[in-house]
Tab-separated table of C-alpha atoms in Angstrom:
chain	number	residue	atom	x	y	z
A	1	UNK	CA	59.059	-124.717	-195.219
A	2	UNK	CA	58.846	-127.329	-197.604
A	3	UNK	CA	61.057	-130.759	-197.667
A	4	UNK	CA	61.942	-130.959	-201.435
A	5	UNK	CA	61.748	-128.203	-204.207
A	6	UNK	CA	61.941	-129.244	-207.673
A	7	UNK	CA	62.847	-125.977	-210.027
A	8	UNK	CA	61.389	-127.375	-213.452
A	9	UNK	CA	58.233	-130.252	-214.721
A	10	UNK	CA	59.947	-131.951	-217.570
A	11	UNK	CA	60.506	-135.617	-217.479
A	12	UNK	CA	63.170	-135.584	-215.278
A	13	UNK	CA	61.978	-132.724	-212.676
A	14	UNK	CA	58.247	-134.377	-212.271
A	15	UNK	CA	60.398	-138.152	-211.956
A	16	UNK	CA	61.839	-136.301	-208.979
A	17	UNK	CA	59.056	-134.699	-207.400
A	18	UNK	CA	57.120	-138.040	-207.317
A	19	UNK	CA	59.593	-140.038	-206.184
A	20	UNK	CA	60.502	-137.796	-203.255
A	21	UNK	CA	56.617	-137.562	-202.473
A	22	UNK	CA	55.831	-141.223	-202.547
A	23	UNK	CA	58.796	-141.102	-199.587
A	24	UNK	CA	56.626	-139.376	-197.314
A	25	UNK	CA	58.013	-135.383	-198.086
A	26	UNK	CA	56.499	-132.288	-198.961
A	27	UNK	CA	57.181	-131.328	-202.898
A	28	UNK	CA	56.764	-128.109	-204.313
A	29	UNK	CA	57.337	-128.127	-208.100
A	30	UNK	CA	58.214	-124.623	-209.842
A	31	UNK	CA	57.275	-124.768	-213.326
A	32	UNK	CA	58.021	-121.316	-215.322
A	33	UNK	CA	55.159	-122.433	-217.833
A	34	UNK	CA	50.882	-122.663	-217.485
A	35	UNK	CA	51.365	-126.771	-218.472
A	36	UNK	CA	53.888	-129.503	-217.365
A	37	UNK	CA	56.224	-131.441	-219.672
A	38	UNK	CA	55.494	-129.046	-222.583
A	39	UNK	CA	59.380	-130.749	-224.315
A	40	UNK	CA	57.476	-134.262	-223.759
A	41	UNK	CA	54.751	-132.742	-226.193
A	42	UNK	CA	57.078	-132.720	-229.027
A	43	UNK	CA	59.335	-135.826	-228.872
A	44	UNK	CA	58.997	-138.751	-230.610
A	45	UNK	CA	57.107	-136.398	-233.424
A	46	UNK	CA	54.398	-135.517	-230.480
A	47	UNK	CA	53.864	-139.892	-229.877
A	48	UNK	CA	56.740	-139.778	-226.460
A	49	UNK	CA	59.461	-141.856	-227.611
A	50	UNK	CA	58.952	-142.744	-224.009
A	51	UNK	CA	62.600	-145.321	-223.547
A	52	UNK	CA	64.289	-147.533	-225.520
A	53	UNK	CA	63.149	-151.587	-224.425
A	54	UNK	CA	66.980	-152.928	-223.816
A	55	UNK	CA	68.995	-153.615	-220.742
A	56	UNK	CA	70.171	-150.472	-219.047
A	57	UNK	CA	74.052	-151.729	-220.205
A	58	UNK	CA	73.244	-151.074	-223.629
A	59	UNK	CA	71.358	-147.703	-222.743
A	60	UNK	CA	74.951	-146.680	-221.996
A	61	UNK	CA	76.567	-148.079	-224.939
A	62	UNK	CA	74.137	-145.149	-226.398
A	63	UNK	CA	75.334	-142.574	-224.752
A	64	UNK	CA	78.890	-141.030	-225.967
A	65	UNK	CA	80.369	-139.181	-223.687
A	66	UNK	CA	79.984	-139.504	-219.618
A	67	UNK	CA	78.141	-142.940	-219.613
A	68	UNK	CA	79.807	-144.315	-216.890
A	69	UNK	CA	78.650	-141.663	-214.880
A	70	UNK	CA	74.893	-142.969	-215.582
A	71	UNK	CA	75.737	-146.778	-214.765
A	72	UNK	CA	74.227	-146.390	-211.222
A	73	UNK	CA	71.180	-144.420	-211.846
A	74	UNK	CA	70.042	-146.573	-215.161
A	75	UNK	CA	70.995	-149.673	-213.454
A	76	UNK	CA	68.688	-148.830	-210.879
A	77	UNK	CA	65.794	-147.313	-212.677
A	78	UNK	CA	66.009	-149.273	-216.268
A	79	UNK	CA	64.066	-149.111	-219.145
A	80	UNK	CA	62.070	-152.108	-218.010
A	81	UNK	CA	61.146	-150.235	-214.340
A	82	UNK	CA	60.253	-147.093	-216.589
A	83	UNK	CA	57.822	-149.255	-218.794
A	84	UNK	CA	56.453	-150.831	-215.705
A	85	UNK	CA	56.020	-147.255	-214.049
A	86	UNK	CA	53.926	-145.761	-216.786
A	87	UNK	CA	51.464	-149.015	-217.294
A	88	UNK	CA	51.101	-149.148	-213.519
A	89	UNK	CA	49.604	-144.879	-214.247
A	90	UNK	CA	47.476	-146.806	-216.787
A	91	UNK	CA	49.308	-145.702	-220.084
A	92	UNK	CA	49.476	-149.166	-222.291
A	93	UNK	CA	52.601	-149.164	-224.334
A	94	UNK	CA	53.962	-150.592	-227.194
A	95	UNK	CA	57.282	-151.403	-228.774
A	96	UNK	CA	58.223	-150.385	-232.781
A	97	UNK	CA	61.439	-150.774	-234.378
A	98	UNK	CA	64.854	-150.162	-232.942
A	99	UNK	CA	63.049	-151.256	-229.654
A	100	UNK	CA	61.643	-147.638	-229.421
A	101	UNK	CA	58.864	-147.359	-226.502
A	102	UNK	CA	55.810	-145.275	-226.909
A	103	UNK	CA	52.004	-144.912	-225.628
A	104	UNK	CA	49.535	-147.193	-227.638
A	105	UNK	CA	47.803	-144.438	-228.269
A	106	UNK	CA	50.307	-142.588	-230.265
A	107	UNK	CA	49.541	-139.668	-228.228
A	108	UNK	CA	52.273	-137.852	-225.828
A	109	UNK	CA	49.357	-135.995	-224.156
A	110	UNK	CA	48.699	-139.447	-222.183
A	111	UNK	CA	51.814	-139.612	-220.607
A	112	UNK	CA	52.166	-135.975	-219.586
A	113	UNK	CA	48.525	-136.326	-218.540
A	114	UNK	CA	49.446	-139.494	-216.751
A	115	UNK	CA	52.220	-137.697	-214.746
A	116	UNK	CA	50.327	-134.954	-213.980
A	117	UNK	CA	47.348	-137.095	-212.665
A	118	UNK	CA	49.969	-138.935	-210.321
A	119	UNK	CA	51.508	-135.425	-209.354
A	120	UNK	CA	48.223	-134.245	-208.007
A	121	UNK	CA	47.766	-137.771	-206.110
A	122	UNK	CA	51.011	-137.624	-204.499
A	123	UNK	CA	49.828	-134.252	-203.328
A	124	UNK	CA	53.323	-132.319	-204.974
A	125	UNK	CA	52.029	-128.583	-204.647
A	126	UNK	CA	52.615	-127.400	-208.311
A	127	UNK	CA	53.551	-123.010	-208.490
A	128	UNK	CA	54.013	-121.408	-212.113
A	129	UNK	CA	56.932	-119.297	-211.164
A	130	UNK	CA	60.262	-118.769	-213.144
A	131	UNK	CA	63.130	-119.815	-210.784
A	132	UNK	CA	65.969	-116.900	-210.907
A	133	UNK	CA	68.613	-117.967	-208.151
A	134	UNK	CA	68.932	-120.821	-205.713
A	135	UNK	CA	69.195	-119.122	-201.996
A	136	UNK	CA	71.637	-120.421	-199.149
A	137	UNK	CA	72.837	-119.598	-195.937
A	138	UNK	CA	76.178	-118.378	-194.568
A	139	UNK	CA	77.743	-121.870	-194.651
A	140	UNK	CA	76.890	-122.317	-198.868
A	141	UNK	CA	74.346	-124.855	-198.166
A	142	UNK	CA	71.085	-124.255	-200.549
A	143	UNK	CA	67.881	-123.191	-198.487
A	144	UNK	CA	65.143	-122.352	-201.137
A	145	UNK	CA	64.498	-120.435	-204.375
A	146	UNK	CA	63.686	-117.257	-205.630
A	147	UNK	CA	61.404	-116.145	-208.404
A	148	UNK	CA	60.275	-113.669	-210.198
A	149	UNK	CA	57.064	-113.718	-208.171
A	150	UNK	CA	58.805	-114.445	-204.906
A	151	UNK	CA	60.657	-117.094	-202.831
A	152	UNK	CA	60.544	-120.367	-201.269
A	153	UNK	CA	61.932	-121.731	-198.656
A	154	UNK	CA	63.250	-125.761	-198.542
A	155	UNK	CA	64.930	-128.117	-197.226
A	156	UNK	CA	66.533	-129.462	-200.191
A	157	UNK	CA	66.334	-128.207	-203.769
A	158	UNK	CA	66.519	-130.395	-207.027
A	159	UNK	CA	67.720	-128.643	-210.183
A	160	UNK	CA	66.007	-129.691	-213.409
A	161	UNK	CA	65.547	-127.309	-215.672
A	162	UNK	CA	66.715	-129.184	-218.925
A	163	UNK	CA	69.227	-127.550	-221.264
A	164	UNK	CA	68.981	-124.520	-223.939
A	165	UNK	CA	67.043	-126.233	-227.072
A	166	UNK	CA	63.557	-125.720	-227.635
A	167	UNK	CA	63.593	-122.606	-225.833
A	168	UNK	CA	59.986	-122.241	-226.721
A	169	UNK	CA	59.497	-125.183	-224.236
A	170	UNK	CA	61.009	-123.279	-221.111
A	171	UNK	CA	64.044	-124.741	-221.783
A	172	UNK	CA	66.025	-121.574	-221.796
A	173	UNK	CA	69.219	-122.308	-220.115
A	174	UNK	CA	68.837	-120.527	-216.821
A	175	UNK	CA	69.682	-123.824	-214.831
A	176	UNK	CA	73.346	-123.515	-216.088
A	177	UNK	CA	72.962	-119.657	-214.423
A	178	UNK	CA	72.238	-121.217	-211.388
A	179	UNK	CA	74.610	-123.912	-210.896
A	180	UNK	CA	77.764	-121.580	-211.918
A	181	UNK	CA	76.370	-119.120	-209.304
A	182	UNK	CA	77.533	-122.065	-206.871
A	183	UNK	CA	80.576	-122.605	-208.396
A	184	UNK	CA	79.626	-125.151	-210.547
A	185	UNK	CA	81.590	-125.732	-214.293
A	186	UNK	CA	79.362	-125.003	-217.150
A	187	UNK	CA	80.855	-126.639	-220.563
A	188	UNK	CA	79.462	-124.480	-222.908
A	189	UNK	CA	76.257	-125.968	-224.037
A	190	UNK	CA	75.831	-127.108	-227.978
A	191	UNK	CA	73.166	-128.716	-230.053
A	192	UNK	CA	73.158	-132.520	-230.342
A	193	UNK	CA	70.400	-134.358	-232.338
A	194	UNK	CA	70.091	-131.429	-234.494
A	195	UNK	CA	69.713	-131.099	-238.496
A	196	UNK	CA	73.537	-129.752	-240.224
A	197	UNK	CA	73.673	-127.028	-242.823
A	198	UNK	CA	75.111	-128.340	-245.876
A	199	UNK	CA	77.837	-125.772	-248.394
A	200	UNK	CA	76.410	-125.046	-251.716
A	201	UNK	CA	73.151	-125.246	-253.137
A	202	UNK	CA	72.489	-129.219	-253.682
A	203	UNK	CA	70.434	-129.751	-250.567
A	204	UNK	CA	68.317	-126.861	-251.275
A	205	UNK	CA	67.680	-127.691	-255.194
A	206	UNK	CA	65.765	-131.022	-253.420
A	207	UNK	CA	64.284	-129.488	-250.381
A	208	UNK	CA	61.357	-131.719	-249.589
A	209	UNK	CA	62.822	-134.344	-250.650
A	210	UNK	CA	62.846	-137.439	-248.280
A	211	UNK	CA	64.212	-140.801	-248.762
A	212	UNK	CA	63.690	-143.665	-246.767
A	213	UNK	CA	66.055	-146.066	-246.755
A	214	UNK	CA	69.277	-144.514	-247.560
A	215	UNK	CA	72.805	-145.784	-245.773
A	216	UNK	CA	75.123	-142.958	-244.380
A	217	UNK	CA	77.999	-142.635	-243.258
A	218	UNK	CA	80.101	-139.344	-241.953
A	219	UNK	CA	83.782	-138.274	-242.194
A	220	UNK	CA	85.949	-135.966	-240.483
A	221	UNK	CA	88.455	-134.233	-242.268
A	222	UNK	CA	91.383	-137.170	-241.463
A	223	UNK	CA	88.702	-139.329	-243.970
A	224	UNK	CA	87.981	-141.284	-240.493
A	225	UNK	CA	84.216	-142.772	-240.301
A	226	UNK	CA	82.623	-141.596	-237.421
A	227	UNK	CA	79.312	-142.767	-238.004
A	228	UNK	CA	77.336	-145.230	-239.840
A	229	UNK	CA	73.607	-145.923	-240.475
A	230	UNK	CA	70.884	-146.474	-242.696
A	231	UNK	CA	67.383	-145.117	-242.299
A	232	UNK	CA	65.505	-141.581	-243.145
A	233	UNK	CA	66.444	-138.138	-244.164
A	234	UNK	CA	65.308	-134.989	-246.228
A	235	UNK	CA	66.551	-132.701	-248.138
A	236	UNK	CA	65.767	-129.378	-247.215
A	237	UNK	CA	66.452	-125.178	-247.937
A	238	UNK	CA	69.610	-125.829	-245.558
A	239	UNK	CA	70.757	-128.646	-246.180
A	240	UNK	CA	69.793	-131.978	-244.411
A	241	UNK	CA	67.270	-133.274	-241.208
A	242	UNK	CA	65.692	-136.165	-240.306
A	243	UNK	CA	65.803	-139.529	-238.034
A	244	UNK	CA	69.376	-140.690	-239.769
A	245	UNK	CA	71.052	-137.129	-239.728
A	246	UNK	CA	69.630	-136.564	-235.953
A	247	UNK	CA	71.840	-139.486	-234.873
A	248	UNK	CA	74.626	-138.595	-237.017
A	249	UNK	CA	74.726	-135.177	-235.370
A	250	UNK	CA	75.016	-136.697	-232.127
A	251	UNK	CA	78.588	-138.220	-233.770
A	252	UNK	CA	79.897	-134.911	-235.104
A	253	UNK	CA	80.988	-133.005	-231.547
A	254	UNK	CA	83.604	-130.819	-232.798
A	255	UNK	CA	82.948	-128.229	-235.831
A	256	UNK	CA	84.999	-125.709	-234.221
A	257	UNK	CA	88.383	-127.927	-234.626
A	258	UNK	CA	86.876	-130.422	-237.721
A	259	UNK	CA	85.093	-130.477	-240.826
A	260	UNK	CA	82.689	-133.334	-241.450
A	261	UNK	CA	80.938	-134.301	-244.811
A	262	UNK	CA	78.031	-136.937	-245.234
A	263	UNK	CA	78.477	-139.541	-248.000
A	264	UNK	CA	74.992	-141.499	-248.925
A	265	UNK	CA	74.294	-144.822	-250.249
A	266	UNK	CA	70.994	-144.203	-252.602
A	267	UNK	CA	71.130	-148.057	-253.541
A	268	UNK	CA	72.145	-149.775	-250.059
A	269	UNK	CA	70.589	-152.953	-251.282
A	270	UNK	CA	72.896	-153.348	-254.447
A	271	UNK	CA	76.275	-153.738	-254.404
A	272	UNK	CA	78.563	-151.765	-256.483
A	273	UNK	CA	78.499	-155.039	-258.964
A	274	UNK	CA	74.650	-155.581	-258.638
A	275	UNK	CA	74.169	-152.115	-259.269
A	276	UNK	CA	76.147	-151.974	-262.041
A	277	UNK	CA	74.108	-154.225	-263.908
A	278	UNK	CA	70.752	-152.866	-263.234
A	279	UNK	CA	72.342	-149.642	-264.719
A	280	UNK	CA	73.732	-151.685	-268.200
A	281	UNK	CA	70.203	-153.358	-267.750
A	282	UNK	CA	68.540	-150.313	-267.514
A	283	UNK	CA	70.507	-148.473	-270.368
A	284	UNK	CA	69.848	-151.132	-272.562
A	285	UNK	CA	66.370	-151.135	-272.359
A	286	UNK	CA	65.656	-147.504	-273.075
A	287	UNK	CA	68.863	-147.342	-275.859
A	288	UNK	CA	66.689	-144.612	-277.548
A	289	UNK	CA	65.369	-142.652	-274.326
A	290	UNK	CA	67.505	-139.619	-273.429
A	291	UNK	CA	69.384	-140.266	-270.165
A	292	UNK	CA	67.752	-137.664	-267.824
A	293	UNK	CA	64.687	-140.014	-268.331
A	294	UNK	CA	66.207	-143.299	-267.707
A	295	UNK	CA	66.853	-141.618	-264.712
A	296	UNK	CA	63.208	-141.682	-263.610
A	297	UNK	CA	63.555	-145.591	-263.025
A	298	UNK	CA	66.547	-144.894	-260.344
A	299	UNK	CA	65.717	-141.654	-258.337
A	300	UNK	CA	63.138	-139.329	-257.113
A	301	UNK	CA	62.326	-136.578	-259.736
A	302	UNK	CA	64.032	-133.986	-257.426
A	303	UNK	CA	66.853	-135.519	-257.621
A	304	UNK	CA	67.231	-136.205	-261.504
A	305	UNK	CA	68.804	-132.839	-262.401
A	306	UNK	CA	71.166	-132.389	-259.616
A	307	UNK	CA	71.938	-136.189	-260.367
A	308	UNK	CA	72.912	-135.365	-264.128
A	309	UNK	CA	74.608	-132.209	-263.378
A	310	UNK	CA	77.326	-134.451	-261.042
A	311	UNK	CA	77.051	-136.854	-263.785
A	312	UNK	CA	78.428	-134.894	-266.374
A	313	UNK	CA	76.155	-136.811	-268.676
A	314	UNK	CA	74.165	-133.837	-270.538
A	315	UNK	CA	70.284	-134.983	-270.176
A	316	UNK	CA	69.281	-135.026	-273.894
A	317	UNK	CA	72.122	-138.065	-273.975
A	318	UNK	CA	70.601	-140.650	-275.737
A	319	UNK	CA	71.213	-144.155	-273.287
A	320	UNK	CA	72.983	-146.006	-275.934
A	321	UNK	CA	75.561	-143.546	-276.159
A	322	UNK	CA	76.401	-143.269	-272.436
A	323	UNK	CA	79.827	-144.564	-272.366
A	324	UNK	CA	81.482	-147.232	-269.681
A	325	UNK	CA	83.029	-144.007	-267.980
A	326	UNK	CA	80.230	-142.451	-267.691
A	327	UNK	CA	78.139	-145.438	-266.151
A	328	UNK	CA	80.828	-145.745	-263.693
A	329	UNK	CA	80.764	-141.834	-262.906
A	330	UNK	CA	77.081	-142.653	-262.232
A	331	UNK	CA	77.298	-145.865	-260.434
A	332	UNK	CA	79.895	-143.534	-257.553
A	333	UNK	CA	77.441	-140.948	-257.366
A	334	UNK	CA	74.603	-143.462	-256.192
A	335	UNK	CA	76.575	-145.182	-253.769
A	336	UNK	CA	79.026	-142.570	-252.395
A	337	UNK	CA	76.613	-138.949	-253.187
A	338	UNK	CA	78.652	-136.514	-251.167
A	339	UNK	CA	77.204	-133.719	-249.052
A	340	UNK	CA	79.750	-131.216	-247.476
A	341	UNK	CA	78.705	-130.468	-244.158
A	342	UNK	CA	79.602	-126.417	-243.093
A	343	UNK	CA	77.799	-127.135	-239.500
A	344	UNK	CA	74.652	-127.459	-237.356
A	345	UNK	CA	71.833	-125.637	-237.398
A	346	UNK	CA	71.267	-123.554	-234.162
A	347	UNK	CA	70.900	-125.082	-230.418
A	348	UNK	CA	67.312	-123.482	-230.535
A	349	UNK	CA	66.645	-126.505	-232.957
A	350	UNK	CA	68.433	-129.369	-231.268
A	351	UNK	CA	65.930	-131.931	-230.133
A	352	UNK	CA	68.490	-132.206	-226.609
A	353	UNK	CA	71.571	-130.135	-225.667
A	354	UNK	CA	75.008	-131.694	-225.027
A	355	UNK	CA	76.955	-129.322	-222.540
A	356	UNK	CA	75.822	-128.575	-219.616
A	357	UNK	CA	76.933	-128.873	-215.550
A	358	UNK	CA	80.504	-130.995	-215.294
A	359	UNK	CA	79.673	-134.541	-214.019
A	360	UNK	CA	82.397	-134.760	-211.510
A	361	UNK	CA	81.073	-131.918	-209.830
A	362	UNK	CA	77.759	-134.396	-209.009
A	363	UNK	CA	77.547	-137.608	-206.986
A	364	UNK	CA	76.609	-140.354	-209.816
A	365	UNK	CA	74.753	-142.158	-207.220
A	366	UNK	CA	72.213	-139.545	-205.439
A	367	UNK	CA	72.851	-136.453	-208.184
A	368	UNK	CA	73.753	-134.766	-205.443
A	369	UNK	CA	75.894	-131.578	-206.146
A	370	UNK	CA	79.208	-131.719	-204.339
A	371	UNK	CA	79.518	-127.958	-204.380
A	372	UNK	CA	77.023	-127.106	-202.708
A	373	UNK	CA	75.174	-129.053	-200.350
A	374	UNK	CA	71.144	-129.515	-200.313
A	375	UNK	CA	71.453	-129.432	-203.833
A	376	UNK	CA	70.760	-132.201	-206.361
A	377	UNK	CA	70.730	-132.084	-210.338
A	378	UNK	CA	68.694	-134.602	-213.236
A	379	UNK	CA	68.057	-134.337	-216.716
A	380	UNK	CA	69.359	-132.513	-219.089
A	381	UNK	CA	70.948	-129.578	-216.877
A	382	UNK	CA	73.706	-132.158	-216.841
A	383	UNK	CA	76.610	-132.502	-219.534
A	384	UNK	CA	74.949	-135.883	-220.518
A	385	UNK	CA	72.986	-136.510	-224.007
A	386	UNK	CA	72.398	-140.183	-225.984
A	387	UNK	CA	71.462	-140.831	-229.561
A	388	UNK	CA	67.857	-141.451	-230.502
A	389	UNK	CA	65.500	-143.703	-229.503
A	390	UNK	CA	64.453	-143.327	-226.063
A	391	UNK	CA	67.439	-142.985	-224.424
A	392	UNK	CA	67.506	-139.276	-223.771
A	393	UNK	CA	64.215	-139.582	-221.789
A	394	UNK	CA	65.631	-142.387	-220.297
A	395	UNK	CA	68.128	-140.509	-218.768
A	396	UNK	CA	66.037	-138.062	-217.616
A	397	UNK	CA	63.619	-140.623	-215.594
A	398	UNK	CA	66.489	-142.613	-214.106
A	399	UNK	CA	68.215	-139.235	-212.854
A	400	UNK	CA	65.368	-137.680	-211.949
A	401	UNK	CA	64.652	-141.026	-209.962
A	402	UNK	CA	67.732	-140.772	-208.278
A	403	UNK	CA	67.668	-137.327	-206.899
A	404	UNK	CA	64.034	-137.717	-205.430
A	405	UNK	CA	65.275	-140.984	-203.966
A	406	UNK	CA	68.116	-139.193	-202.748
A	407	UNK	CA	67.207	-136.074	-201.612
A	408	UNK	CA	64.406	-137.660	-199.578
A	409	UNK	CA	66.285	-140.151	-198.374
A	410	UNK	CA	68.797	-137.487	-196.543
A	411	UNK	CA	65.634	-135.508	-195.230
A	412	UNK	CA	64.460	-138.777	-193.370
A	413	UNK	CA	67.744	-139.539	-192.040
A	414	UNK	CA	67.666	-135.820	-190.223
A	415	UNK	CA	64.082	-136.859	-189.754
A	416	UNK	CA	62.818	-133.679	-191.408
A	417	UNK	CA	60.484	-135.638	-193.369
């Protein structure tokens, strides 16, 4: 029989297995796919937006919903103990903008590679097997695994098999399965991070397009802001994706009940004033040109047409003849361009899932399930999800942390390990 098995190698399951290893017990690590962390591969656009460099308080000021169920676990294993845990398995790191973490070499590979290295060092037994049910005995306590290719037997099982996007990635959703066989509550699992599908035809008229320093900001149908930013986003077939929508996603948690709609800056560095005058400026300096083209100055060419179609200024308008109303009909359009949101895109595309295994049913200090005993729960099985940056892996280290800590530290106190 083995001390510890961990159903699922993503960040948080492998955190586990390690940590309940270097504790002196026996780790078996199911893994449904040929490679670990195959979800690692793909964040942080394949570099492994590996945590965000800021004190673990304002980890949780990035999380919106169940933070203070985190406090103990990211107080205990903070970003700066994650950093120091991945240069001590010899990945150097380095810190970009918005404090985001990743490998100097720009390459996930060498963390997963990293992990795995430490995995086989720790001597955690590693079986590609899908996990289908958690076993107990008579009393409800959990007493191995079963899979399709047969069962295990163990002390103590640790349930991180991340959440329903990417399903490509093994995350599929069958850890949800598992935990409602045991009574646990499931809140229905959604996308979060995830591109939004826009009404009409405007987004897909400048699919491709990507601008780089626009300002956002997104309101629900009471005209309430519910997020603001500035950064990176494209246009595309659907409507819109990219860094800035991601994080505005993670801010628009009800479609079924609300309606949202984007409104974008184009000129965040000019005030409605400044802007003004560049425009007059502008005008005045190509009095002969027709308008569409004095349009090249201000915008990308995708976005000229769509631009004077809003307008209302016909294109062949020669610039000396666009009147005051008009300028100012143009001057709202580039500071307040308004995209009407009809909802996100599927979970299947959501870079994490928010939903997931109701936190009150789990001990915030050892993820250990208070419905069923033996078991524990990290990552992203759990209804907890941040915005960008880092701070969804983060999660998934410092929980995973916690349950190996945890669950091994209950095995030595029986002295079964």
């Amino acid at each position: 029989m083995t001390d510890v098995i961990v159903i699922g190698a993503g960040a948080a399951g492998m955190m586990a297995a390690l940590t309940a290893a270097e504790r002196g017990c026996s780790v078996l690590l199911l893994e449904r796919n040929q490679k670990v962390g195959r979800k690692l591969y793909i964040t942080g656009k394949g570099r492994c937006n590996v945590t965000n460099d800021c004190p673990a308080a304002e980890v949780l000021q990035n999380v919106p919903r169940n933070s203070k169920f985190l406090t103990s676990a990211v107080t205990r294993f903070p970003p700066e103990e994650v950093k120091a845990f991945f240069e001590g398995l010899g990945v150097p790191l380095k810190t970009e903008r918005g404090n985001r973490v990743f490998p100097c070499s720009d390459k996930a590979a060498d963390i997963i590679d990293a992990l795995f290295m430490a995995l086989r060092r720790a001597r955690v037994e590693l079986v590609e097997d899908r996990a289908e049910a958690l076993l107990t005995d008579g009393e409800g306590r959990v007493t191995g695994v079963r899979c399709e290719h047969g069962s295990y037997a163990g002390r103590v099982v640790i349930l991180a098999t991340g959440g329903a996007s990417y399903p490509l990635t093994g995350s599929t959703g069958d850890g949800y399965a598992m935990a409602a066989a045991l009574e646990h509550t499931i809140l229905p699992p959604r996308g979060s991070l995830v591109p939004l599908v826009a009404e009409g035809d405007l987004c897909r008229r400048m699919q491709g397009l990507s601008l780089r320093n626009v300002a956002v900001k997104v309101r629900n149908q009471k005209k309430k802001v519910v997020y603001a930013g500035q950064g990176e986003l494209l246009f595309t077939h659907f409507g819109l994706s990219g860094p800035l929508i991601l994080s505005a996603s993670a801010h628009m948690r009800d479609f079924e009940k609300d309606r949202y709609h984007v409104l974008l800056d184009l000129k965040p560095a000019l005030d409605e004033e400044k802007l003004d005058q560049r425009l007059l400026r502008d005008l005045a300096e190509q009095s002969n040109r027709d308008f569409d083209h004095v349009l090249e100055g201000l915008l990308p060419r995708l976005m000229i047409p769509v631009m004077v179609e809003l307008s209302g200024i016909p294109g062949e308008t020669k610039a000396n003849s666009v009147t005051r109303v008009q300028r100012r009909r143009l001057l709202e359009l580039l500071k307040c361009f308004r995209v009407d949101i009809a909802g996100p895109r599927p979970i299947e595309e959501a870079i994490i899932t928010a939903g997931g295994v109701k936190v009150s049913e789990v001990d915030p200090h050892t993820m250990a399930s208070k419905k069923a005993p033996g078991l524990y729960l990290a990552g992203e099985v759990l209804d907890v999800d941040a915005y960008t940056g880092g701070f969804n892996l983060q999660i998934a280290w410092s929980t995973g942390r916690a349950a190996g800590a945890a669950a091994a530290q209950s095995l030595l106190e029986e002295g079964a390990c």
